[in-house]
Amino acid sequence: MDFKTEFNNKVNTVNTYLEKYLENKTDVPATILESMRYSLFAGGKRIRPVLMMASYELFEDNTDVVMPFACALEMIHTYSLIHDDLPAMDNSDLRRGRKTNHIVFGEAIAVLAGDALLNYAFETMLSSAVANSEKTIRAAAYMATCSGIGGMIGGQVIDILSENKVIDETTMQELHTKKTGALIRSGAICGAICAGADEGKIKLLEEYALNLGLAFQIKDDILDVEGDVSKLGKPTGGDTELCKNTYVSLYGIDRAKEMLEESTNKAKALLGEFGKKASFLIDFTDYLLKRDN
Amino acid sequence: MDFKTEFNNKVNTVNTYLEKYLENKTDVPATILESMRYSLFAGGKRIRPVLMMASYELFEDNTDVVMPFACALEMIHTYSLIHDDLPAMDNSDLRRGRKTNHIVFGEAIAVLAGDALLNYAFETMLSSAVANSEKTIRAAAYMATCSGIGGMIGGQVIDILSENKVIDETTMQELHTKKTGALIRSGAICGAICAGADEGKIKLLEEYALNLGLAFQIKDDILDVEGDVSKLGKPTGGDTELCKNTYVSLYGIDRAKEMLEESTNKAKALLGEFGKKASFLIDFTDYLLKRDN
């Protein structure tokens, strides 16, 4: 199977599970589900859950076990976008070419839809953990740490506090390792934990994820400067406008492009250990390097 | 030990554990911890964690097992208050006699501090679940359901959608059973689950918690009309101002007071099954009826 077909198959699997988890419930106000679904099915690339499935498949075949965790990761990613777009945060009206959640549903429901997605991520993982073995609990705990104050939320705080300030290299590294990197990392690691990978392999995947996350963020920063608005689905130049610290603002566009290549190559090299089993993940790593949105 | 002493001892235990969980961490931005701590240590009554400890002690003595869950419940309760107070929601400047979180830290950090507390609740419970047995996972899963779209968040959505509308009795029951009731219920039930209570006892405690939650909400509504501002730490009349549906607005103050008595008595009667072991919980139920804030 070629990369594109396998990628699309995985995306379809993610969407099917998300549909199942987010189908109509009679005991839930329709508005909150509608608002959650609006952002969850807004054309996200499903990069994080696909990464988790792929890391799982380095060790095991039957992906049923990992799907609650893959979907939870996408819910956490989506909630962070809804809250990020709020007037008090990045104040964005547009995402993926569509109106942002608070523009459509109002700020109050947007705050709650974000809260609801974060909470529902844990509901989904924990329902699975109750039915399954100890591995799944370890995965849920790992994800909680990645999405929390020492991970994504911590990164968002550094981001907000650094606006209109020039920050040093170390702070910026920490910002992105946490803000974007932590969820990427939980994708690579929770898949492996669910599949029962040994500690050595998990360490190796953590280093892979660190480089992948770095490449991902640099690419994001480059797209904000050089991207095609019609493909991005949002205006470019937002980082400059908000005086955000980016790899482009700190190192310049040429050095940023070099760093993107370097970290992508380092990530791919680390997968060598897995031989042919890692061919999807290697293509996936390249795909993130070349994406246009 | 008299009720007041035992209650204060339990509150001190909760605070000691919360202090431990929220102590300075070098890998976390100081601002987010400060903002989380500001609201977490703002003079909350600790009703929900105390309830959980008490329900645990109906079955087991050593409360160490239940503390991560009791503290997680207080974190979830606190996050919901921070988000509730935001300009887009209830727009409150004052809570417990102090400026609300977003007034002190700004809206962006207040949104993130709420998110962080919700996430940290799961981090705390899951760290404990990884180290402990299956019971604790079941408790974490129960809490996730109570604090989610079928519980607290669902209730908040109904609340927001019902502003400036007259709602019927059934909708109001659902609103409060979820918005306030679900966390109260998780207090009563997670304690019992952590202690390994059997299904029959859990069902009984669910009915107790349903009546306790109802009493709690009616008392809240009465205080918003008749409360002493200096004791409440916030202005009265807020419900009327926001055209909120309350037990007082629906049934009138006299009938609301009767209903408060009825549900309190029903809750206490249900505890009869536990004999002398339930004496703290019976006093606790009375304490909620008589509280002035």
Coordinates of C-alpha atoms in Angstrom, one line a residue:
Chain A
M1 CA 0.0 0.0 0.0
D2 CA 1.4 3.4 -0.9
F3 CA 1.8 6.1 1.8
K4 CA -1.1 8.3 0.7
T5 CA -3.6 5.3 0.7
E6 CA -2.4 4.1 4.1
F7 CA -2.6 7.6 5.5
N8 CA -6.1 8.1 4.2
N9 CA -7.2 4.7 5.6
K10 CA -5.9 5.7 9.0
V11 CA -7.7 9.1 8.8
N12 CA -10.9 7.4 7.9
T13 CA -10.5 5.0 10.9
V14 CA -10.0 8.0 13.2
N15 CA -13.1 9.8 11.8
T16 CA -15.2 6.7 12.1
Y17 CA -14.3 6.3 15.8
L18 CA -14.7 10.0 16.5
E19 CA -18.2 9.8 14.9
K20 CA -19.0 6.9 17.1
Y21 CA -17.8 8.7 20.3
L22 CA -19.5 12.0 19.3
E23 CA -22.9 10.6 18.0
N24 CA -26.1 12.1 19.4
K25 CA -26.7 11.4 23.1
T26 CA -30.1 11.9 24.5
D27 CA -28.7 13.0 27.9
V28 CA -26.5 15.8 26.6
P29 CA -27.6 19.3 25.5
A30 CA -27.6 19.3 21.7
T31 CA -25.8 22.6 21.5
I32 CA -22.6 21.4 23.2
L33 CA -22.3 18.4 21.0
E34 CA -22.9 20.5 17.9
S35 CA -20.2 22.9 19.0
M36 CA -17.7 20.1 19.8
R37 CA -18.5 18.4 16.5
Y38 CA -18.1 21.7 14.6
S39 CA -14.5 22.0 15.6
L40 CA -13.7 18.3 15.7
F41 CA -14.9 17.8 12.2
A42 CA -13.5 21.0 10.7
G43 CA -11.0 19.4 8.4
G44 CA -8.2 18.7 10.8
K45 CA -5.3 16.7 9.3
R46 CA -5.5 14.0 12.1
I47 CA -1.7 14.1 12.3
R48 CA -1.5 13.2 16.0
P49 CA -3.9 10.2 16.0
V50 CA -2.3 8.9 12.8
L51 CA 1.1 9.2 14.5
M52 CA -0.2 7.2 17.5
M53 CA -1.7 4.5 15.3
A54 CA 1.6 4.2 13.4
S55 CA 3.7 4.0 16.6
Y56 CA 1.3 1.3 17.9
E57 CA 1.8 -0.7 14.7
L58 CA 5.5 -0.8 15.2
F59 CA 4.7 -3.3 17.9
E60 CA 1.1 -4.7 17.4
D61 CA -1.5 -5.1 14.6
N62 CA -5.0 -4.8 16.0
T63 CA -5.5 -1.0 16.4
D64 CA -8.8 -1.3 18.4
V65 CA -6.9 -0.9 21.7
V66 CA -5.2 2.3 20.7
M67 CA -8.3 4.1 19.1
P68 CA -9.7 5.6 22.3
F69 CA -6.3 7.1 23.0
A70 CA -5.8 8.3 19.4
C71 CA -9.3 10.0 19.4
A72 CA -8.6 11.5 22.9
L73 CA -5.5 13.1 21.6
E74 CA -7.4 14.7 18.7
M75 CA -10.0 15.9 21.2
I76 CA -7.3 17.5 23.4
H77 CA -5.7 19.1 20.3
T78 CA -9.1 20.4 19.2
Y79 CA -10.0 21.9 22.6
S80 CA -6.6 23.7 22.7
L81 CA -7.4 25.3 19.3
I82 CA -10.9 26.4 20.4
H83 CA -9.5 28.1 23.5
D84 CA -6.5 29.5 21.6
D85 CA -8.8 31.2 19.2
L86 CA -10.8 33.0 21.9
P87 CA -10.8 36.8 21.9
A88 CA -8.7 36.8 25.2
M89 CA -6.1 34.6 23.6
D90 CA -5.2 34.8 19.9
N91 CA -8.5 36.4 18.9
S92 CA -8.8 34.5 15.6
D93 CA -12.0 34.6 13.5
L94 CA -10.9 32.0 11.0
R95 CA -9.4 28.6 11.1
R96 CA -9.1 26.0 8.3
G97 CA -11.1 28.4 6.1
R98 CA -14.1 28.4 8.5
K99 CA -15.3 30.7 11.2
T100 CA -13.9 29.8 14.6
N101 CA -16.0 28.2 17.3
H102 CA -16.7 31.3 19.3
I103 CA -17.8 33.2 16.2
V104 CA -20.4 30.6 15.5
F105 CA -21.5 29.6 18.9
G106 CA -20.5 32.6 21.1
E107 CA -17.7 32.8 23.6
A108 CA -19.5 31.0 26.5
I109 CA -20.3 27.9 24.5
A110 CA -16.8 27.9 23.0
V111 CA -15.2 27.9 26.4
L112 CA -17.5 25.1 27.5
A113 CA -17.0 23.1 24.2
G114 CA -13.2 23.3 24.9
D115 CA -13.7 22.2 28.5
A116 CA -16.0 19.4 27.3
L117 CA -13.6 18.1 24.7
L118 CA -10.8 18.0 27.3
N119 CA -13.0 16.2 29.8
Y120 CA -14.4 13.9 27.1
A121 CA -10.9 12.9 26.1
F122 CA -10.4 11.5 29.6
E123 CA -13.9 9.9 29.7
T124 CA -13.0 8.1 26.4
M125 CA -9.6 6.9 27.6
L126 CA -10.8 5.9 31.0
S127 CA -13.8 4.0 29.8
S128 CA -11.3 2.0 27.7
A129 CA -8.9 1.7 30.6
V130 CA -11.6 0.3 33.0
A131 CA -12.3 -2.4 30.4
N132 CA -8.7 -3.1 29.5
S133 CA -5.3 -3.7 31.1
E134 CA -2.8 -1.7 33.0
K135 CA -1.0 -0.5 29.8
T136 CA -4.0 1.6 28.9
I137 CA -3.9 3.4 32.3
R138 CA -0.3 4.1 31.8
A139 CA -1.1 5.6 28.4
A140 CA -3.9 7.8 29.9
A141 CA -1.6 9.0 32.6
Y142 CA 1.1 9.8 30.0
M143 CA -1.4 11.8 28.0
A144 CA -2.6 13.7 31.1
T145 CA 1.0 14.8 31.8
C146 CA 1.6 15.8 28.1
S147 CA -1.6 17.9 27.9
G148 CA -1.1 19.6 31.3
I149 CA 0.9 22.4 33.1
G150 CA 4.2 20.6 32.4
G151 CA 3.2 20.1 28.8
M152 CA 0.8 21.8 26.4
I153 CA -0.8 24.2 28.8
G154 CA 2.6 25.2 30.3
G155 CA 3.7 26.0 26.7
Q156 CA 0.7 28.1 26.1
V157 CA 1.3 30.1 29.2
I158 CA 5.0 30.7 28.2
D159 CA 3.6 31.8 24.8
I160 CA 1.2 34.3 26.2
L161 CA 3.7 35.7 28.7
S162 CA 6.3 36.1 25.9
E163 CA 4.1 38.2 23.5
N164 CA 5.8 41.5 22.7
K165 CA 9.0 40.3 24.3
V166 CA 12.2 38.9 22.7
I167 CA 12.9 35.6 24.3
D168 CA 16.2 33.6 24.3
E169 CA 16.8 30.4 22.5
T170 CA 16.3 28.2 25.6
T171 CA 12.9 29.7 26.4
M172 CA 11.7 29.3 22.9
Q173 CA 12.9 25.7 22.8
E174 CA 10.9 25.1 26.0
L175 CA 7.9 27.0 24.7
H176 CA 7.6 24.8 21.6
T177 CA 8.7 21.5 23.1
K178 CA 5.8 22.0 25.4
K179 CA 3.1 23.9 23.4
T180 CA 3.2 21.8 20.2
G181 CA 5.7 19.1 21.0
A182 CA 4.0 17.6 24.0
L183 CA 0.9 16.4 22.1
I184 CA 3.0 15.1 19.2
R185 CA 5.1 13.2 21.8
S186 CA 2.1 11.7 23.4
G187 CA 1.0 10.5 19.9
A188 CA 4.3 8.6 19.4
I189 CA 4.5 7.3 23.0
C190 CA 1.0 6.4 23.9
G191 CA 0.8 4.2 20.8
A192 CA 3.9 2.4 21.9
I193 CA 2.7 2.0 25.5
C194 CA -0.7 0.6 24.4
A195 CA 1.2 -1.9 22.3
G196 CA 3.3 -3.0 25.3
A197 CA 6.7 -1.7 23.9
D198 CA 9.8 -2.1 26.1
E199 CA 11.5 0.9 27.8
G200 CA 14.4 1.1 25.4
K201 CA 12.1 1.4 22.4
I202 CA 10.0 4.1 24.3
K203 CA 13.1 6.1 24.9
L204 CA 14.1 5.9 21.3
L205 CA 10.6 7.0 20.2
E206 CA 10.8 9.9 22.6
E207 CA 13.9 11.2 20.9
Y208 CA 12.2 10.7 17.5
A209 CA 9.1 12.6 18.7
L210 CA 11.3 15.4 20.0
N211 CA 12.8 15.9 16.6
L212 CA 9.5 15.5 14.8
G213 CA 7.9 18.1 17.1
L214 CA 10.7 20.5 16.4
A215 CA 10.4 20.0 12.7
F216 CA 6.7 20.4 12.9
Q217 CA 6.9 23.8 14.7
I218 CA 9.6 25.2 12.4
K219 CA 7.4 24.2 9.4
D220 CA 4.5 26.0 11.1
D221 CA 6.5 29.1 11.5
I222 CA 7.7 29.0 7.9
L223 CA 4.2 28.6 6.6
D224 CA 3.0 31.6 8.6
V225 CA 5.5 33.7 6.6
E226 CA 5.6 32.0 3.2
G227 CA 2.3 29.9 3.1
D228 CA -0.5 30.1 0.6
V229 CA -3.5 31.6 2.3
S230 CA -6.0 29.6 0.2
K231 CA -4.3 26.3 1.3
L232 CA -3.7 27.4 4.9
G233 CA -7.3 28.4 5.4
K234 CA -6.2 31.3 7.6
P235 CA -4.3 34.6 7.1
T236 CA -0.5 34.5 7.1
G237 CA 1.6 36.9 9.1
G238 CA -0.4 36.3 12.3
D239 CA 2.7 35.5 14.3
T240 CA 4.3 38.8 13.3
E241 CA 1.1 40.7 14.1
L242 CA 0.9 39.2 17.6
C243 CA 4.7 39.7 18.0
K244 CA 5.1 36.0 18.6
N245 CA 8.5 34.5 18.9
T246 CA 9.1 32.0 16.1
Y247 CA 12.0 30.1 14.6
V248 CA 11.8 32.5 11.7
S249 CA 11.9 35.6 13.8
L250 CA 14.8 34.2 15.9
Y251 CA 17.0 32.6 13.2
G252 CA 15.8 34.1 9.9
I253 CA 14.0 32.1 7.1
D254 CA 17.1 30.5 5.6
R255 CA 18.5 29.1 8.8
A256 CA 14.9 28.0 9.8
K257 CA 14.7 26.0 6.6
E258 CA 18.0 24.3 7.3
M259 CA 16.9 23.4 10.8
L260 CA 13.7 21.9 9.4
E261 CA 15.8 19.6 7.2
E262 CA 18.2 18.7 10.0
S263 CA 15.5 17.7 12.5
T264 CA 13.5 15.8 9.9
N265 CA 16.6 13.8 8.9
K266 CA 17.5 13.1 12.5
A267 CA 14.0 11.9 13.2
K268 CA 14.0 9.6 10.2
A269 CA 17.4 8.2 11.2
L270 CA 16.2 7.3 14.6
L271 CA 13.5 5.1 13.1
G272 CA 16.2 2.9 11.4
E273 CA 16.1 0.6 14.4
F274 CA 12.6 -0.6 13.4
G275 CA 13.6 -1.6 9.8
K276 CA 10.8 -2.1 7.3
K277 CA 8.1 -1.8 10.0
A278 CA 8.8 2.0 10.2
S279 CA 8.4 2.7 6.5
F280 CA 5.0 4.4 7.1
L281 CA 6.4 6.6 9.9
I282 CA 9.3 7.6 7.7
D283 CA 7.0 8.7 4.9
F284 CA 4.8 10.4 7.5
T285 CA 7.8 12.4 8.8
D286 CA 8.6 13.5 5.2
Y287 CA 4.9 14.4 4.7
L288 CA 5.0 16.8 7.6
L289 CA 8.1 18.4 6.2
K290 CA 6.4 19.0 2.8
R291 CA 2.9 19.9 3.9
D292 CA 1.4 23.2 2.7
N293 CA -1.1 23.7 5.5
Chain B
M1 CA -14.8 14.1 68.3
D2 CA -17.5 16.8 67.7
F3 CA -18.6 17.5 64.1
K4 CA -16.8 20.9 63.8
T5 CA -13.5 19.5 64.9
E6 CA -13.7 16.5 62.6
F7 CA -14.8 18.8 59.7
N8 CA -11.8 21.1 60.3
N9 CA -9.4 18.2 60.5
K10 CA -10.7 16.9 57.2
V11 CA -10.4 20.4 55.6
N12 CA -6.8 20.6 56.9
T13 CA -6.0 17.3 55.4
V14 CA -7.4 18.4 52.0
N15 CA -5.4 21.6 52.2
T16 CA -2.2 19.8 53.1
Y17 CA -2.5 17.5 50.1
L18 CA -3.5 20.3 47.8
E19 CA -0.4 22.2 48.9
K20 CA 1.7 19.2 48.2
Y21 CA 0.2 18.7 44.7
L22 CA 0.5 22.4 43.9
E23 CA 3.9 23.2 45.3
N24 CA 6.5 24.9 43.1
K25 CA 7.6 22.9 40.2
T26 CA 10.7 24.0 38.3
D27 CA 9.4 22.8 34.9
V28 CA 6.1 24.8 35.1
P29 CA 5.7 28.5 34.4
A30 CA 5.3 30.3 37.7
T31 CA 2.4 32.4 36.5
I32 CA 0.1 29.4 35.9
L33 CA 0.8 27.9 39.2
E34 CA 0.2 31.2 40.9
S35 CA -3.1 31.6 39.1
M36 CA -4.2 28.0 39.9
R37 CA -3.2 28.5 43.5
Y38 CA -5.0 31.9 43.7
S39 CA -8.3 30.3 43.1
L40 CA -7.6 26.9 44.8
F41 CA -6.7 28.6 48.0
A42 CA -9.3 31.3 48.0
G43 CA -11.2 30.1 51.0
G44 CA -13.3 27.4 49.5
K45 CA -15.3 25.4 52.0
R46 CA -13.9 22.0 50.7
I47 CA -17.4 20.5 50.9
R48 CA -16.9 18.1 48.0
P49 CA -13.6 16.6 49.1
V50 CA -14.8 16.3 52.7
L51 CA -17.9 14.5 51.4
M52 CA -15.6 12.1 49.6
M53 CA -13.5 11.4 52.6
A54 CA -16.6 10.8 54.7
S55 CA -18.1 8.4 52.2
Y56 CA -14.8 6.6 52.0
E57 CA -14.7 6.3 55.8
L58 CA -18.1 4.5 55.8
F59 CA -16.1 1.5 54.5
E60 CA -12.4 2.0 55.1
D61 CA -10.1 3.9 57.6
N62 CA -6.8 4.9 55.8
T63 CA -7.8 7.9 53.7
D64 CA -4.4 8.1 51.8
V65 CA -6.0 6.2 48.9
V66 CA -8.9 8.6 48.5
M67 CA -6.9 11.9 48.8
P68 CA -5.8 12.2 45.1
F69 CA -9.5 11.9 44.2
A70 CA -10.7 14.2 46.8
C71 CA -8.2 16.9 45.7
A72 CA -9.0 16.2 42.0
L73 CA -12.6 16.9 42.8
E74 CA -11.8 20.3 44.4
M75 CA -9.6 21.1 41.3
I76 CA -12.5 20.4 39.0
H77 CA -14.9 22.4 41.1
T78 CA -12.4 25.3 41.2
Y79 CA -11.7 25.2 37.4
S80 CA -15.5 25.4 36.8
L81 CA -15.7 28.5 39.0
I82 CA -12.9 30.3 37.2
H83 CA -14.5 29.6 33.8
D84 CA -17.9 30.5 35.1
D85 CA -16.7 33.9 36.3
L86 CA -15.3 34.9 32.8
P87 CA -16.8 37.9 31.1
A88 CA -18.4 35.7 28.4
M89 CA -20.1 33.5 31.1
D90 CA -21.3 35.0 34.4
N91 CA -19.0 38.1 34.2
S92 CA -18.3 38.1 37.9
D93 CA -15.6 40.4 39.4
L94 CA -15.9 39.1 43.0
R95 CA -16.0 35.6 44.5
R96 CA -15.6 34.8 48.2
G97 CA -14.8 38.4 48.9
R98 CA -11.8 38.5 46.5
K99 CA -11.3 39.6 42.9
T100 CA -12.0 36.8 40.5
N101 CA -9.1 35.0 38.7
H102 CA -9.4 36.9 35.3
I103 CA -9.5 40.3 37.1
V104 CA -6.2 39.5 38.7
F105 CA -4.4 37.5 36.0
G106 CA -6.2 38.6 32.8
E107 CA -8.7 36.5 30.8
A108 CA -6.1 34.5 28.8
I109 CA -4.3 33.1 31.9
A110 CA -7.7 32.6 33.7
V111 CA -8.9 30.4 30.7
L112 CA -5.6 28.5 30.9
A113 CA -5.6 28.2 34.7
G114 CA -9.1 26.6 34.4
D115 CA -7.9 24.2 31.7
A116 CA -4.8 23.4 33.8
L117 CA -6.8 22.6 36.9
L118 CA -9.1 20.3 34.9
N119 CA -6.1 18.6 33.4
Y120 CA -4.2 18.4 36.6
A121 CA -7.2 16.7 38.3
F122 CA -6.7 13.9 35.9
E123 CA -3.0 13.9 36.2
T124 CA -3.4 13.6 40.0
M125 CA -5.9 10.8 39.8
L126 CA -4.1 8.9 37.1
S127 CA -0.7 9.0 38.8
S128 CA -2.5 7.4 41.8
A129 CA -4.3 4.9 39.6
V130 CA -1.1 3.8 37.9
A131 CA 0.4 3.0 41.3
N132 CA -2.8 1.5 42.8
S133 CA -5.4 -1.0 42.0
E134 CA -8.4 -1.2 39.6
K135 CA -10.7 0.5 42.1
T136 CA -9.0 3.8 41.6
I137 CA -9.3 3.6 37.8
R138 CA -13.0 3.1 38.2
A139 CA -13.2 6.1 40.5
A140 CA -11.3 8.3 38.0
A141 CA -13.6 7.1 35.2
Y142 CA -16.7 7.9 37.4
M143 CA -15.3 11.4 38.0
A144 CA -14.6 12.0 34.3
T145 CA -18.3 11.2 33.6
C146 CA -19.6 13.5 36.4
S147 CA -17.5 16.4 35.3
G148 CA -18.2 16.1 31.5
I149 CA -20.9 16.8 29.0
G150 CA -23.4 14.3 30.6
G151 CA -22.6 16.0 34.0
M152 CA -21.3 19.4 35.1
I153 CA -20.4 20.8 31.7
G154 CA -23.8 19.6 30.3
G155 CA -25.5 21.4 33.2
Q156 CA -23.6 24.6 32.5
V157 CA -24.7 24.5 28.9
I158 CA -28.3 24.1 29.8
D159 CA -27.8 27.0 32.3
I160 CA -26.4 29.3 29.6
L161 CA -29.0 28.4 27.0
S162 CA -31.8 29.0 29.6
E163 CA -30.8 32.6 30.5
N164 CA -33.7 35.0 29.9
K165 CA -36.1 32.1 29.3
V166 CA -38.6 30.5 31.7
I167 CA -37.8 26.8 31.8
D168 CA -40.1 24.0 33.1
E169 CA -39.6 21.9 36.2
T170 CA -38.0 19.0 34.4
T171 CA -35.4 21.1 32.6
M172 CA -34.5 22.9 35.9
Q173 CA -34.2 19.5 37.7
E174 CA -31.9 18.3 34.9
L175 CA -29.9 21.6 35.0
H176 CA -29.1 21.4 38.7
T177 CA -28.8 17.6 38.9
K178 CA -26.0 18.1 36.4
K179 CA -24.5 21.5 37.0
T180 CA -24.1 21.3 40.8
G181 CA -25.3 17.8 41.5
A182 CA -22.8 15.8 39.4
L183 CA -19.7 16.9 41.4
I184 CA -21.5 16.4 44.7
R185 CA -22.4 12.9 43.5
S186 CA -18.9 12.2 42.5
G187 CA -17.8 13.1 46.0
A188 CA -20.1 10.6 47.6
I189 CA -19.5 7.8 45.1
C190 CA -15.8 8.0 44.3
G191 CA -15.1 7.8 48.1
A192 CA -17.2 4.6 48.2
I193 CA -15.5 3.1 45.0
C194 CA -12.0 3.8 46.4
A195 CA -13.0 2.0 49.6
G196 CA -14.3 -1.0 47.6
A197 CA -18.0 -0.6 48.6
D198 CA -20.5 -3.1 47.1
E199 CA -23.0 -2.2 44.4
G200 CA -26.0 -2.0 46.7
K201 CA -24.3 0.5 49.0
I202 CA -23.2 2.6 46.0
K203 CA -26.8 2.7 44.7
L204 CA -27.9 3.9 48.1
L205 CA -25.2 6.6 48.3
E206 CA -26.3 7.7 44.8
E207 CA -29.8 8.4 46.1
Y208 CA -28.3 10.1 49.1
A209 CA -26.2 12.3 46.9
L210 CA -29.1 13.2 44.6
N211 CA -31.1 14.5 47.6
L212 CA -28.0 16.2 49.1
G213 CA -27.3 17.9 45.7
L214 CA -30.9 19.1 45.5
A215 CA -30.7 20.5 49.0
F216 CA -27.4 22.2 48.2
Q217 CA -28.8 23.9 45.2
I218 CA -32.0 25.1 46.8
K219 CA -29.9 26.5 49.7
D220 CA -27.7 28.3 47.1
D221 CA -30.8 29.9 45.5
I222 CA -32.2 31.0 48.8
L223 CA -28.9 32.5 49.9
D224 CA -28.8 34.5 46.6
V225 CA -32.0 36.2 47.7
E226 CA -31.7 36.3 51.5
G227 CA -28.0 35.9 52.2
D228 CA -25.7 38.3 54.1
V229 CA -23.4 39.9 51.5
S230 CA -20.5 40.1 54.1
K231 CA -20.7 36.4 54.8
L232 CA -21.3 35.3 51.2
G233 CA -18.3 37.3 49.9
K234 CA -20.2 38.2 46.7
P235 CA -23.3 40.4 45.9
T236 CA -26.7 38.8 46.3
G237 CA -29.4 39.1 43.6
G238 CA -27.0 37.9 40.9
D239 CA -29.4 35.1 39.8
T240 CA -32.2 37.7 39.3
E241 CA -29.9 40.0 37.5
L242 CA -28.9 37.3 35.0
C243 CA -32.5 36.1 34.8
K244 CA -31.3 32.7 36.0
N245 CA -33.9 30.0 36.7
T246 CA -33.8 29.1 40.4
Y247 CA -35.9 27.1 42.9
V248 CA -36.9 30.5 44.4
S249 CA -37.9 32.0 41.0
L250 CA -39.9 28.8 40.1
Y251 CA -41.5 27.9 43.4
G252 CA -41.3 31.0 45.6
I253 CA -39.2 31.4 48.7
D254 CA -41.6 29.6 51.1
R255 CA -42.0 26.5 49.0
A256 CA -38.2 26.5 48.3
K257 CA -37.5 26.4 52.1
E258 CA -39.9 23.5 52.5
M259 CA -38.2 21.6 49.7
L260 CA -34.8 22.3 51.3
E261 CA -36.1 20.6 54.6
E262 CA -37.6 17.7 52.7
S263 CA -34.6 16.8 50.7
T264 CA -32.3 17.2 53.6
N265 CA -34.4 14.9 55.7
K266 CA -34.6 12.3 52.9
A267 CA -30.9 12.4 52.5
K268 CA -30.3 11.8 56.2
A269 CA -32.8 9.0 56.4
L270 CA -31.0 7.2 53.6
L271 CA -27.9 7.1 55.7
G272 CA -29.7 5.1 58.4
E273 CA -28.4 1.9 56.8
F274 CA -24.9 2.8 57.9
G275 CA -25.7 3.2 61.6
K276 CA -23.2 5.0 63.8
K277 CA -20.6 5.1 61.0
A278 CA -22.7 7.7 59.2
S279 CA -22.9 10.2 62.1
F280 CA -20.3 12.6 60.5
L281 CA -22.2 12.5 57.2
I282 CA -25.5 13.2 59.0
D283 CA -24.0 16.2 60.7
F284 CA -22.4 17.2 57.4
T285 CA -25.8 17.1 55.7
D286 CA -27.3 19.4 58.4
Y287 CA -24.3 21.7 58.1
L288 CA -25.0 22.3 54.4
L289 CA -28.7 23.1 55.2
K290 CA -27.6 25.7 57.8
R291 CA -24.6 27.3 56.1
D292 CA -24.6 31.0 55.5
N293 CA -22.3 31.1 52.5

